[in-house]
CSV table of C-alpha atoms in Angstrom, one decimal:
chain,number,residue,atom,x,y,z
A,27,UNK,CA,35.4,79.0,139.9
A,28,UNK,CA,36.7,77.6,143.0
A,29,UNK,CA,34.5,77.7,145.0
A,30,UNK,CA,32.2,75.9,142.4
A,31,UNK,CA,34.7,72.9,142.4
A,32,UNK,CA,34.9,72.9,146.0
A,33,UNK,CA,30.5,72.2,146.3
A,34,UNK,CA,31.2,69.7,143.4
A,35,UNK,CA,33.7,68.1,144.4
A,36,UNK,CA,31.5,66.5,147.6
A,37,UNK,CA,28.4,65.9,145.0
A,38,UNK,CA,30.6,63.4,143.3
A,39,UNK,CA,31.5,61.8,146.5
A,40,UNK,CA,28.1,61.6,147.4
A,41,UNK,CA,27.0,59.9,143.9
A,42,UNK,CA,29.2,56.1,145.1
A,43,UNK,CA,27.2,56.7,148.5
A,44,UNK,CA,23.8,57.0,147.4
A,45,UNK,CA,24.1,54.4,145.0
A,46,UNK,CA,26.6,52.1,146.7
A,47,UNK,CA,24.5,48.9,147.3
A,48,UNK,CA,23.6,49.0,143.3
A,49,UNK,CA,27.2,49.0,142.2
A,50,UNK,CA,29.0,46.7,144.8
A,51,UNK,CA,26.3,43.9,143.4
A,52,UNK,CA,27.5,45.1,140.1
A,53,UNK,CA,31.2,44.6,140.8
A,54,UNK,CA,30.6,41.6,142.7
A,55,UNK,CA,28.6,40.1,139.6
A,56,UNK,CA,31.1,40.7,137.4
A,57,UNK,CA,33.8,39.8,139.6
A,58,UNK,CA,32.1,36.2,140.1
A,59,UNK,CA,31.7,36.0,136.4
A,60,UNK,CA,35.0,36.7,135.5
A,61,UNK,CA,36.1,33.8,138.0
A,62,UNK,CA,33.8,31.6,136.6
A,63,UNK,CA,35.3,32.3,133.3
A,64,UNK,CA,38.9,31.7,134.1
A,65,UNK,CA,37.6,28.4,135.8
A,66,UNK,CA,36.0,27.2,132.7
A,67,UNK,CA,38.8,28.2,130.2
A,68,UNK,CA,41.1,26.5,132.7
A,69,UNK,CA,39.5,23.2,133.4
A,70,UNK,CA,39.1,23.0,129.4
A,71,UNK,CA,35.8,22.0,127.5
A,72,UNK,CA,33.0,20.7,129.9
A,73,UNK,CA,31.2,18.7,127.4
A,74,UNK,CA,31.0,15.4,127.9
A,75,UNK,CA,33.1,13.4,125.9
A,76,UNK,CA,31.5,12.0,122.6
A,77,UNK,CA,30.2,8.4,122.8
A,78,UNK,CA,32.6,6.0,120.7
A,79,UNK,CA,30.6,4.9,118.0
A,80,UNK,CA,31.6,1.2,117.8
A,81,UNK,CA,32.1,0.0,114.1
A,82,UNK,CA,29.4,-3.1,113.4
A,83,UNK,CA,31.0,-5.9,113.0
A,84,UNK,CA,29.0,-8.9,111.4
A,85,UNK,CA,30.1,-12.3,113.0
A,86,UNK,CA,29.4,-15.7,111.2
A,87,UNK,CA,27.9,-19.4,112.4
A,88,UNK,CA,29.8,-22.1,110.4
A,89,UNK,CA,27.4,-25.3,111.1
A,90,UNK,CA,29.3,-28.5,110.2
A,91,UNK,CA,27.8,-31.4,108.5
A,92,UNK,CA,28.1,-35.1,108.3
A,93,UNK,CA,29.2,-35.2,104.6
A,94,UNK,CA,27.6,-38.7,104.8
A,95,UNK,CA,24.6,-39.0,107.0
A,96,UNK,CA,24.1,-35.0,106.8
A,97,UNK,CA,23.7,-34.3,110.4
A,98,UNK,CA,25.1,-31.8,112.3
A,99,UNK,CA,28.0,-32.5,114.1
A,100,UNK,CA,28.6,-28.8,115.7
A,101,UNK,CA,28.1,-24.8,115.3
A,102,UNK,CA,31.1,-22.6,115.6
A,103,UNK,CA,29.8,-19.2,116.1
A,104,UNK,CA,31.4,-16.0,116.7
A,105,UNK,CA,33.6,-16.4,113.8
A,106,UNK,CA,34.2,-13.0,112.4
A,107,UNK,CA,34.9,-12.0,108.9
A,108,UNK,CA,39.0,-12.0,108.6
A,109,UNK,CA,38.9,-15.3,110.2
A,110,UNK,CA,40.4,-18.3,107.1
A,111,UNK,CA,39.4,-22.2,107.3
A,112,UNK,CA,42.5,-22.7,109.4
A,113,UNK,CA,40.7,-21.2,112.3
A,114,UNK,CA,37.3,-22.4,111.9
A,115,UNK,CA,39.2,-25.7,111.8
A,116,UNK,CA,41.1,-24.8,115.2
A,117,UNK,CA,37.5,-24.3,116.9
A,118,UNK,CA,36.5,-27.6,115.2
A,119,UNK,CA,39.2,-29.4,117.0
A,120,UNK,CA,38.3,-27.1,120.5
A,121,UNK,CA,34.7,-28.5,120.3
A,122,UNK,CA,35.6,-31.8,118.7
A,123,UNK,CA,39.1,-32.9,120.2
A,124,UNK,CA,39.1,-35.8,118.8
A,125,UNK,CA,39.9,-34.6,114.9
A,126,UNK,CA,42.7,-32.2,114.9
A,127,UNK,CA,42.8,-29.6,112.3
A,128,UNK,CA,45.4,-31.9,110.1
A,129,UNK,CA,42.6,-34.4,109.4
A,130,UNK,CA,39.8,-32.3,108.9
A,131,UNK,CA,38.3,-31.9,105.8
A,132,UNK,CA,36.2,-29.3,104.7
A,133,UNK,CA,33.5,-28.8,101.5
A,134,UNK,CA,30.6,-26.4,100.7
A,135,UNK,CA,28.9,-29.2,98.3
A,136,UNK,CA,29.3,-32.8,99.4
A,137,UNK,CA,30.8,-33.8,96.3
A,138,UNK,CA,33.1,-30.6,96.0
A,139,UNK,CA,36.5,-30.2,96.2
A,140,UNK,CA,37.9,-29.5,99.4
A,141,UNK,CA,38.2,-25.9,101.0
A,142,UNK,CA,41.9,-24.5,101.3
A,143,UNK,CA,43.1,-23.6,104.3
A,144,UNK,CA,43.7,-20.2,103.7
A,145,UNK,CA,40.5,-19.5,102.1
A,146,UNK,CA,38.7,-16.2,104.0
A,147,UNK,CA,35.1,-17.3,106.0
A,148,UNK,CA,33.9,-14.1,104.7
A,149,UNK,CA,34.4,-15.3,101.0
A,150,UNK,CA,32.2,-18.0,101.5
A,151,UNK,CA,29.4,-16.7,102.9
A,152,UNK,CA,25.9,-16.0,101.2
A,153,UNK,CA,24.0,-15.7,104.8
A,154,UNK,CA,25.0,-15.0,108.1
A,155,UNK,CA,25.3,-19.2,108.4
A,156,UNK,CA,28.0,-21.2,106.6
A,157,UNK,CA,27.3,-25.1,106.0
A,158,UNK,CA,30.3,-26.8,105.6
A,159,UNK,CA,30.8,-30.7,105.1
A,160,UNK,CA,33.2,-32.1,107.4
A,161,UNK,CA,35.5,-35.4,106.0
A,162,UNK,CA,37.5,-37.1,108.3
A,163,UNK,CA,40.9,-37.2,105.9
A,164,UNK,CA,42.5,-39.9,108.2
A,165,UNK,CA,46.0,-39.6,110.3
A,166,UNK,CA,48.4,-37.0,108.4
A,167,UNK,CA,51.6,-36.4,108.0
A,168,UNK,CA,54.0,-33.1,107.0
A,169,UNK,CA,55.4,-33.3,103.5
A,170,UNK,CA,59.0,-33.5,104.9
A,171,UNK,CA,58.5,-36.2,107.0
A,172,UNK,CA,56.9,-38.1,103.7
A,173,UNK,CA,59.9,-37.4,101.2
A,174,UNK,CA,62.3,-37.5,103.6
A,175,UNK,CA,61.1,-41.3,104.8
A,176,UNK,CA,60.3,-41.9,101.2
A,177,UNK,CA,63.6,-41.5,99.8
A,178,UNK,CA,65.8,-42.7,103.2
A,179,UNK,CA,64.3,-46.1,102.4
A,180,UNK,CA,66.4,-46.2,98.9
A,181,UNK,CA,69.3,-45.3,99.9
A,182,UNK,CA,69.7,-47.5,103.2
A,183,UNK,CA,67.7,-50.8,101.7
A,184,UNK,CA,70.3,-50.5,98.1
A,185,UNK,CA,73.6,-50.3,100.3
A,186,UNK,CA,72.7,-53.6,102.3
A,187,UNK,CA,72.5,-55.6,99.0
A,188,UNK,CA,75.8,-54.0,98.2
A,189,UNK,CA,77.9,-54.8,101.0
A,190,UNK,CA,76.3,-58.3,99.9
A,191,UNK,CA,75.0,-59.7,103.5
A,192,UNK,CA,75.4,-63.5,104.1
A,193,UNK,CA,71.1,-63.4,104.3
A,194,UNK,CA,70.6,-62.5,100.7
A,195,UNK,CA,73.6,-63.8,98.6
A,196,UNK,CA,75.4,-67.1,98.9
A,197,UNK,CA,78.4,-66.5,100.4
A,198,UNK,CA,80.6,-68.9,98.7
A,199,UNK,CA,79.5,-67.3,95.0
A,200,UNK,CA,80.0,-63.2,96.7
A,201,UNK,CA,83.5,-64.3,97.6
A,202,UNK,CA,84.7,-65.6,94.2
A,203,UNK,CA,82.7,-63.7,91.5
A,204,UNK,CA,84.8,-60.3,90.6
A,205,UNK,CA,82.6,-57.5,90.9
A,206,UNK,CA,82.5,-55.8,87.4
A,207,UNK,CA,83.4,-51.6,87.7
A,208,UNK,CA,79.5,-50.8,86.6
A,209,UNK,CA,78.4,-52.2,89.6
A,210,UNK,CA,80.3,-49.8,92.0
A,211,UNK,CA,79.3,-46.8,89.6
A,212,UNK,CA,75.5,-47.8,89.7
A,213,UNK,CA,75.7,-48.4,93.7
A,214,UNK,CA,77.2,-44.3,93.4
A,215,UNK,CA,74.6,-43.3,91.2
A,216,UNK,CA,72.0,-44.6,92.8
A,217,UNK,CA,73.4,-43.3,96.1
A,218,UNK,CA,73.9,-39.7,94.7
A,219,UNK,CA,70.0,-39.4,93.3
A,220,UNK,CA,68.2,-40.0,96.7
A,221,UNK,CA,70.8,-37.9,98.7
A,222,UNK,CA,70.2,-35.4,96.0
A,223,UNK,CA,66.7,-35.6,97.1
A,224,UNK,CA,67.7,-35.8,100.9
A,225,UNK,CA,68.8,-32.6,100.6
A,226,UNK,CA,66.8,-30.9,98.4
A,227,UNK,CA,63.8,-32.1,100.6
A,228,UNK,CA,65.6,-29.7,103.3
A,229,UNK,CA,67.4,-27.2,101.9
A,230,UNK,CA,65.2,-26.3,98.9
A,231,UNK,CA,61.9,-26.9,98.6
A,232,UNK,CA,59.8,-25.1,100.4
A,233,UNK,CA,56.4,-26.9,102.0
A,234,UNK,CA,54.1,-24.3,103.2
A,235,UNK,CA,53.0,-26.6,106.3
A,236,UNK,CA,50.8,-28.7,104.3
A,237,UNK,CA,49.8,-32.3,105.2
A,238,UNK,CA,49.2,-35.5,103.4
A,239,UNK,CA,47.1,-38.5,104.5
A,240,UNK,CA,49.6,-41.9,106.2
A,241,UNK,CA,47.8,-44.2,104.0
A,242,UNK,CA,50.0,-42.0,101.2
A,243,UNK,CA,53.0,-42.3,102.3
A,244,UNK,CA,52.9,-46.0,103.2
A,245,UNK,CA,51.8,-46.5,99.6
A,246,UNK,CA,54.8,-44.1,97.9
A,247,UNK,CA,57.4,-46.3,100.7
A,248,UNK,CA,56.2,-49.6,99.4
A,249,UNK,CA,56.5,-48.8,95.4
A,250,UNK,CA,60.1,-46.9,95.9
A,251,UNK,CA,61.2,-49.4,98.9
A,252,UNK,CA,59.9,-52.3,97.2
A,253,UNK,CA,61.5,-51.4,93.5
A,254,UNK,CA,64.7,-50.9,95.0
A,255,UNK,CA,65.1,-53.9,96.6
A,256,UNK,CA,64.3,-55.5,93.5
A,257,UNK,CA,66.7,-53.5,91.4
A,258,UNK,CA,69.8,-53.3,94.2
A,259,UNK,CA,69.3,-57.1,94.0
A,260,UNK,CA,70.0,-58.0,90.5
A,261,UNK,CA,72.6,-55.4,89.9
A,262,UNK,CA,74.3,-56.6,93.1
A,263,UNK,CA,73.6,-60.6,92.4
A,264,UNK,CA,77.0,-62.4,91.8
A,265,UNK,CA,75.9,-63.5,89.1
A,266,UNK,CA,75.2,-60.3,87.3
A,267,UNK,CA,76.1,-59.7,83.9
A,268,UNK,CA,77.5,-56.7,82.3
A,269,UNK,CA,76.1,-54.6,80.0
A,270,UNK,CA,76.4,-55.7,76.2
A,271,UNK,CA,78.3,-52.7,74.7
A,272,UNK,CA,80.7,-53.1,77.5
A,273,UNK,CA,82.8,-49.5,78.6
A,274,UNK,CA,81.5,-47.4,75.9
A,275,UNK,CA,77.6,-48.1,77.0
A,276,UNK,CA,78.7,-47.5,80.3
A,277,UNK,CA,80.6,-44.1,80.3
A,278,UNK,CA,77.8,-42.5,77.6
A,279,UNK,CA,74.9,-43.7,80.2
A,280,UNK,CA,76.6,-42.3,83.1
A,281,UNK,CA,77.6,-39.3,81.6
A,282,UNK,CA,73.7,-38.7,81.3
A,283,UNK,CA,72.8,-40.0,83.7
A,284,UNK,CA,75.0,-36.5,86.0
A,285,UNK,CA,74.3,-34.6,83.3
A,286,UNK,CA,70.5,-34.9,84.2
A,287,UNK,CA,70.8,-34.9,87.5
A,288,UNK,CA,72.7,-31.8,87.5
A,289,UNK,CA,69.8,-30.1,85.7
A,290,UNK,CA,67.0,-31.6,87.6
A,291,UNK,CA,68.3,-29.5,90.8
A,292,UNK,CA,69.2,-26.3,89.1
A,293,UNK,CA,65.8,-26.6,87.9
A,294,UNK,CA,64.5,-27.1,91.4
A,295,UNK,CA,66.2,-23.9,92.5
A,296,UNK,CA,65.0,-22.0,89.6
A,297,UNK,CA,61.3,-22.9,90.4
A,298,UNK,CA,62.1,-22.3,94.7
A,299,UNK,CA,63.6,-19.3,93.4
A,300,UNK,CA,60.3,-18.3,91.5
A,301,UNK,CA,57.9,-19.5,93.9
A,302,UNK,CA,59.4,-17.5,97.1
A,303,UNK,CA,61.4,-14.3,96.0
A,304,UNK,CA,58.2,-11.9,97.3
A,305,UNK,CA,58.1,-10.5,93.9
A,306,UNK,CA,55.3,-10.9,91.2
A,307,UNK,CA,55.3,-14.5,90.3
A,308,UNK,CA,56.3,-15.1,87.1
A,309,UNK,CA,57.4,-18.0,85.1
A,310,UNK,CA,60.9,-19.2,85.1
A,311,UNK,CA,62.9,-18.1,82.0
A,312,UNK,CA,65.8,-19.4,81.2
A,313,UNK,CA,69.4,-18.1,82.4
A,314,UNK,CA,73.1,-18.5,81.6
A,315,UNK,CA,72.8,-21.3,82.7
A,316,UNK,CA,72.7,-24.2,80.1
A,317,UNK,CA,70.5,-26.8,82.3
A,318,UNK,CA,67.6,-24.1,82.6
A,319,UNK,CA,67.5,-23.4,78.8
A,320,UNK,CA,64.7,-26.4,79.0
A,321,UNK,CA,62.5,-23.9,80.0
A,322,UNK,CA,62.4,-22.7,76.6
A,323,UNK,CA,60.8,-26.0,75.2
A,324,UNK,CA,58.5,-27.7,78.3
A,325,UNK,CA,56.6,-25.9,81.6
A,326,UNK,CA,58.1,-28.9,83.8
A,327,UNK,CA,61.8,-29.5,82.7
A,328,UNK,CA,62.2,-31.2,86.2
A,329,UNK,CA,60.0,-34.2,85.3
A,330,UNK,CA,62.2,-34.3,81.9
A,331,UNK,CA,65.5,-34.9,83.9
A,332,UNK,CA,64.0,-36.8,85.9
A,333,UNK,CA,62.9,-39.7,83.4
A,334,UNK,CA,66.3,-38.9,82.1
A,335,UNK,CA,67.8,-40.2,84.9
A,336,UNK,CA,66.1,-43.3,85.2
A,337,UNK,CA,66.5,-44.3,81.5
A,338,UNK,CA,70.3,-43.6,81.7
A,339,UNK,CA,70.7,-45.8,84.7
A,340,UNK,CA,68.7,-48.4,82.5
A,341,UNK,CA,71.1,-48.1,80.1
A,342,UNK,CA,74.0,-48.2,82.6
A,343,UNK,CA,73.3,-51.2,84.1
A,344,UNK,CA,71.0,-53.1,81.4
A,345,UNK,CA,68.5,-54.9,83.9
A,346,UNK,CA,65.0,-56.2,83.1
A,347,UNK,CA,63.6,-53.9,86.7
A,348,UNK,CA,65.4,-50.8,86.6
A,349,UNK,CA,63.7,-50.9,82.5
A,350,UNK,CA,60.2,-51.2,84.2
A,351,UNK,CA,60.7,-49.1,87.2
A,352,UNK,CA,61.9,-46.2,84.2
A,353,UNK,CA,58.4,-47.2,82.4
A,354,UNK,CA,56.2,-47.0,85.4
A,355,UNK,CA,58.5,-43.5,86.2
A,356,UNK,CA,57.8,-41.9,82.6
A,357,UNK,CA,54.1,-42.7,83.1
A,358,UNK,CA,53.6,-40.9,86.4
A,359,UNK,CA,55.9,-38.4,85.7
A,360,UNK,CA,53.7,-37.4,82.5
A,361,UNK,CA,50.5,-37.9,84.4
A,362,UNK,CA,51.8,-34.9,87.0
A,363,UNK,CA,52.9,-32.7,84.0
A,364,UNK,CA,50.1,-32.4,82.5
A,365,UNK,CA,48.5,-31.8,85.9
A,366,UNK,CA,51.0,-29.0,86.7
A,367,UNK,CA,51.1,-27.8,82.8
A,368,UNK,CA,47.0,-27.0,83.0
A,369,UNK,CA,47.8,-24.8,87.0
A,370,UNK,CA,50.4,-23.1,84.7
A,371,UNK,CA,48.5,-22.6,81.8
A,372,UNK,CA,45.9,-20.4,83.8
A,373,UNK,CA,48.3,-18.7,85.6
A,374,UNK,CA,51.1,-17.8,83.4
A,375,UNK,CA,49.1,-18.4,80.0
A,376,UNK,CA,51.2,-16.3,77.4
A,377,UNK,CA,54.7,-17.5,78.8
A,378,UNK,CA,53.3,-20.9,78.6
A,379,UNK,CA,51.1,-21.7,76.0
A,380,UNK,CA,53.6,-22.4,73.5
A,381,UNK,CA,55.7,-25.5,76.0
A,382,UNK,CA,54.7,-28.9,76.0
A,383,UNK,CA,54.7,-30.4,79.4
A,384,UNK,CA,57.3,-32.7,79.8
A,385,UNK,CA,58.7,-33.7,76.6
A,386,UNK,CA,58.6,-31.5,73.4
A,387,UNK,CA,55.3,-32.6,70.8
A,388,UNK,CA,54.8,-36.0,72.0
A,389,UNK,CA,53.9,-34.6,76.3
């Protein structure tokens, strides 16, 4: 037996000899693939990386017309889908500088209302080209800078026939004629409607950066300018004369005259209120407090105070043009009502349909 595992025991050693060359290669091999391994599983995934597959995004050409002569005044391409009016009218003013975005109006039909400025491109389009009709709307102006110079003009131009300068009364008469108490309370009635305004203009209405033509505002100026002036001068004249029922016409006049001015700005707050809390828009309903309970009869009780107002400072001062400045008020007053009843009407129909616009059955 040992001497059996002594003769084998060099046969085994013999066995890595004769076939030496074959395993080294064989070790080597999988040496060198083992590395290889390791250097792949370290070096992470050798695929290249997948292509970015780039989303298609469909751009639009707005071509802008002459609304009159129809001929093309420019192309703004490139304009992609989330792009709104506003910024096709930006491009407008880069590649026409001489119309800024202000004045520019825009129409898809020539005889079609004018586009809004928030209005999406990509709602508009049928094709990959948008015509629009381009209006030149004139030099604008913000809508604080046209209430604000609209009802400054008031209350300046009625305290210069108050203090009663030497150029508009005779001074002799302003010196000896006793000025009657209605006169002072009209001067602070007047006084206290456009500062009401004034401030409301800053504090709470809310523009939302809209514009308005000049020619506008130079209109609204000369009817408000040019009716106070008439009416600051008769109330103011030395010669005026007192109202007929004396005190008691007076006191009852002015009483509702603060009474509706008092609810013509809680009603302004109520509808700021509404119009910007970032909740679901809803109609104003009335509150605890008593001015806003004229929700519950008309859709715009602010145009009810309003010509409240004016027909209790006719009353107040009983004169021929504060009557027809309250006339010409109640008129355009009930022409906007309706115009604001119909908007609310297809927006809050079942809240509304039930109000009358400005004045119970007869607006």
């Amino acid at each position: 037996m040992l001497r059996r595992q002594k003769l084998g025991a060099p046969e085994h050693k013999r066995d890595p000899a004769a076939h030496g060359g074959t395993l080294s290669m064989s070790h080597n091999n999988t040496r060198s693939f083992f590395n290889f391994s390791q250097l792949v599983l370290s070096a992470g995934n050798l695929k290249s990386p997948p292509v970015l597959k780039h989303s298609k995004i469909t751009y639009f050409e707005v071509e802008i017309l002459d609304v009159q002569s129809k001929k093309q005044i420019c192309i703004v391409d490139k304009v992609p889908p989330s792009s709104t009016l506003l910024d096709v009218k930006h491009k407008f003013h880069k590649a026409c500088p001489q119309w800024y975005p202000s004045r520019v109006g825009l129409q898809l039909e020539r005889n079609g209302p004018y586009l809004k400025d928030s209005v999406n491109i990509q709602s508009l389009a049928v094709s990959s080209i948008i015509t629009l009709y381009f209006t030149d709307l004139g030099q604008q102006v913000g809508w604080t800078t046209f209430f604000l110079t609209e009802y400054t003009g008031p209350l300046l131009i009625y305290l210069l026939f108050y203090i009663r300068l030497s150029t508009i009364y005779d001074q002799v008469e302003s010196t000896k004629n006793f000025r009657h108490p209605v006169v002072h309370l009209a001067c602070f009635c007047h006084c206290l409607h456009y500062i009401r305004h004034l401030l409301e203009t800053l504090f709470v209405h809310k523009f939302s950066g809209g514009h308005t033509p000049l020619k506008n505002m130079i209109k609204g100026c000369a009817f408000y300018w040019g009716f106070t002036s008439w009416i600051a001068y008769y109330i103011n004249h030395p010669r005026y004369t007192p109202p007929s029922f004396g005190h008691r016409q007076v006191s009852l006049a002015a009483l509702g005259f603060l009474m509706c001015e008092a609810g013509n700005h809680f009603i302004n707050v109520a509808l700021a209120h509404q119009n910007h809390s970032g909740l679901k828009a809803c109609f104003p309903s009335p509150t605890y407090n008593p001015f806003t309970w004229l929700f519950l009869l008309v859709s715009c009780p602010n145009y009810t105070y309003e010509v409240g107002s004016w027909i209790s400072f006719t009353v107040m001062t009983q004169t021929l043009p504060v009557g027809i400045f309250a006339f010409l008020m109640v008129i355009q007053m009930s022409l906007w009502a309706q115009k604001k009843h119909k908007l609310y009407l297809k927006k809050f129909y079942p809240e509304v349909r039930r109000k009358a616009a400005m004045i119970p059955i007869i607006f």
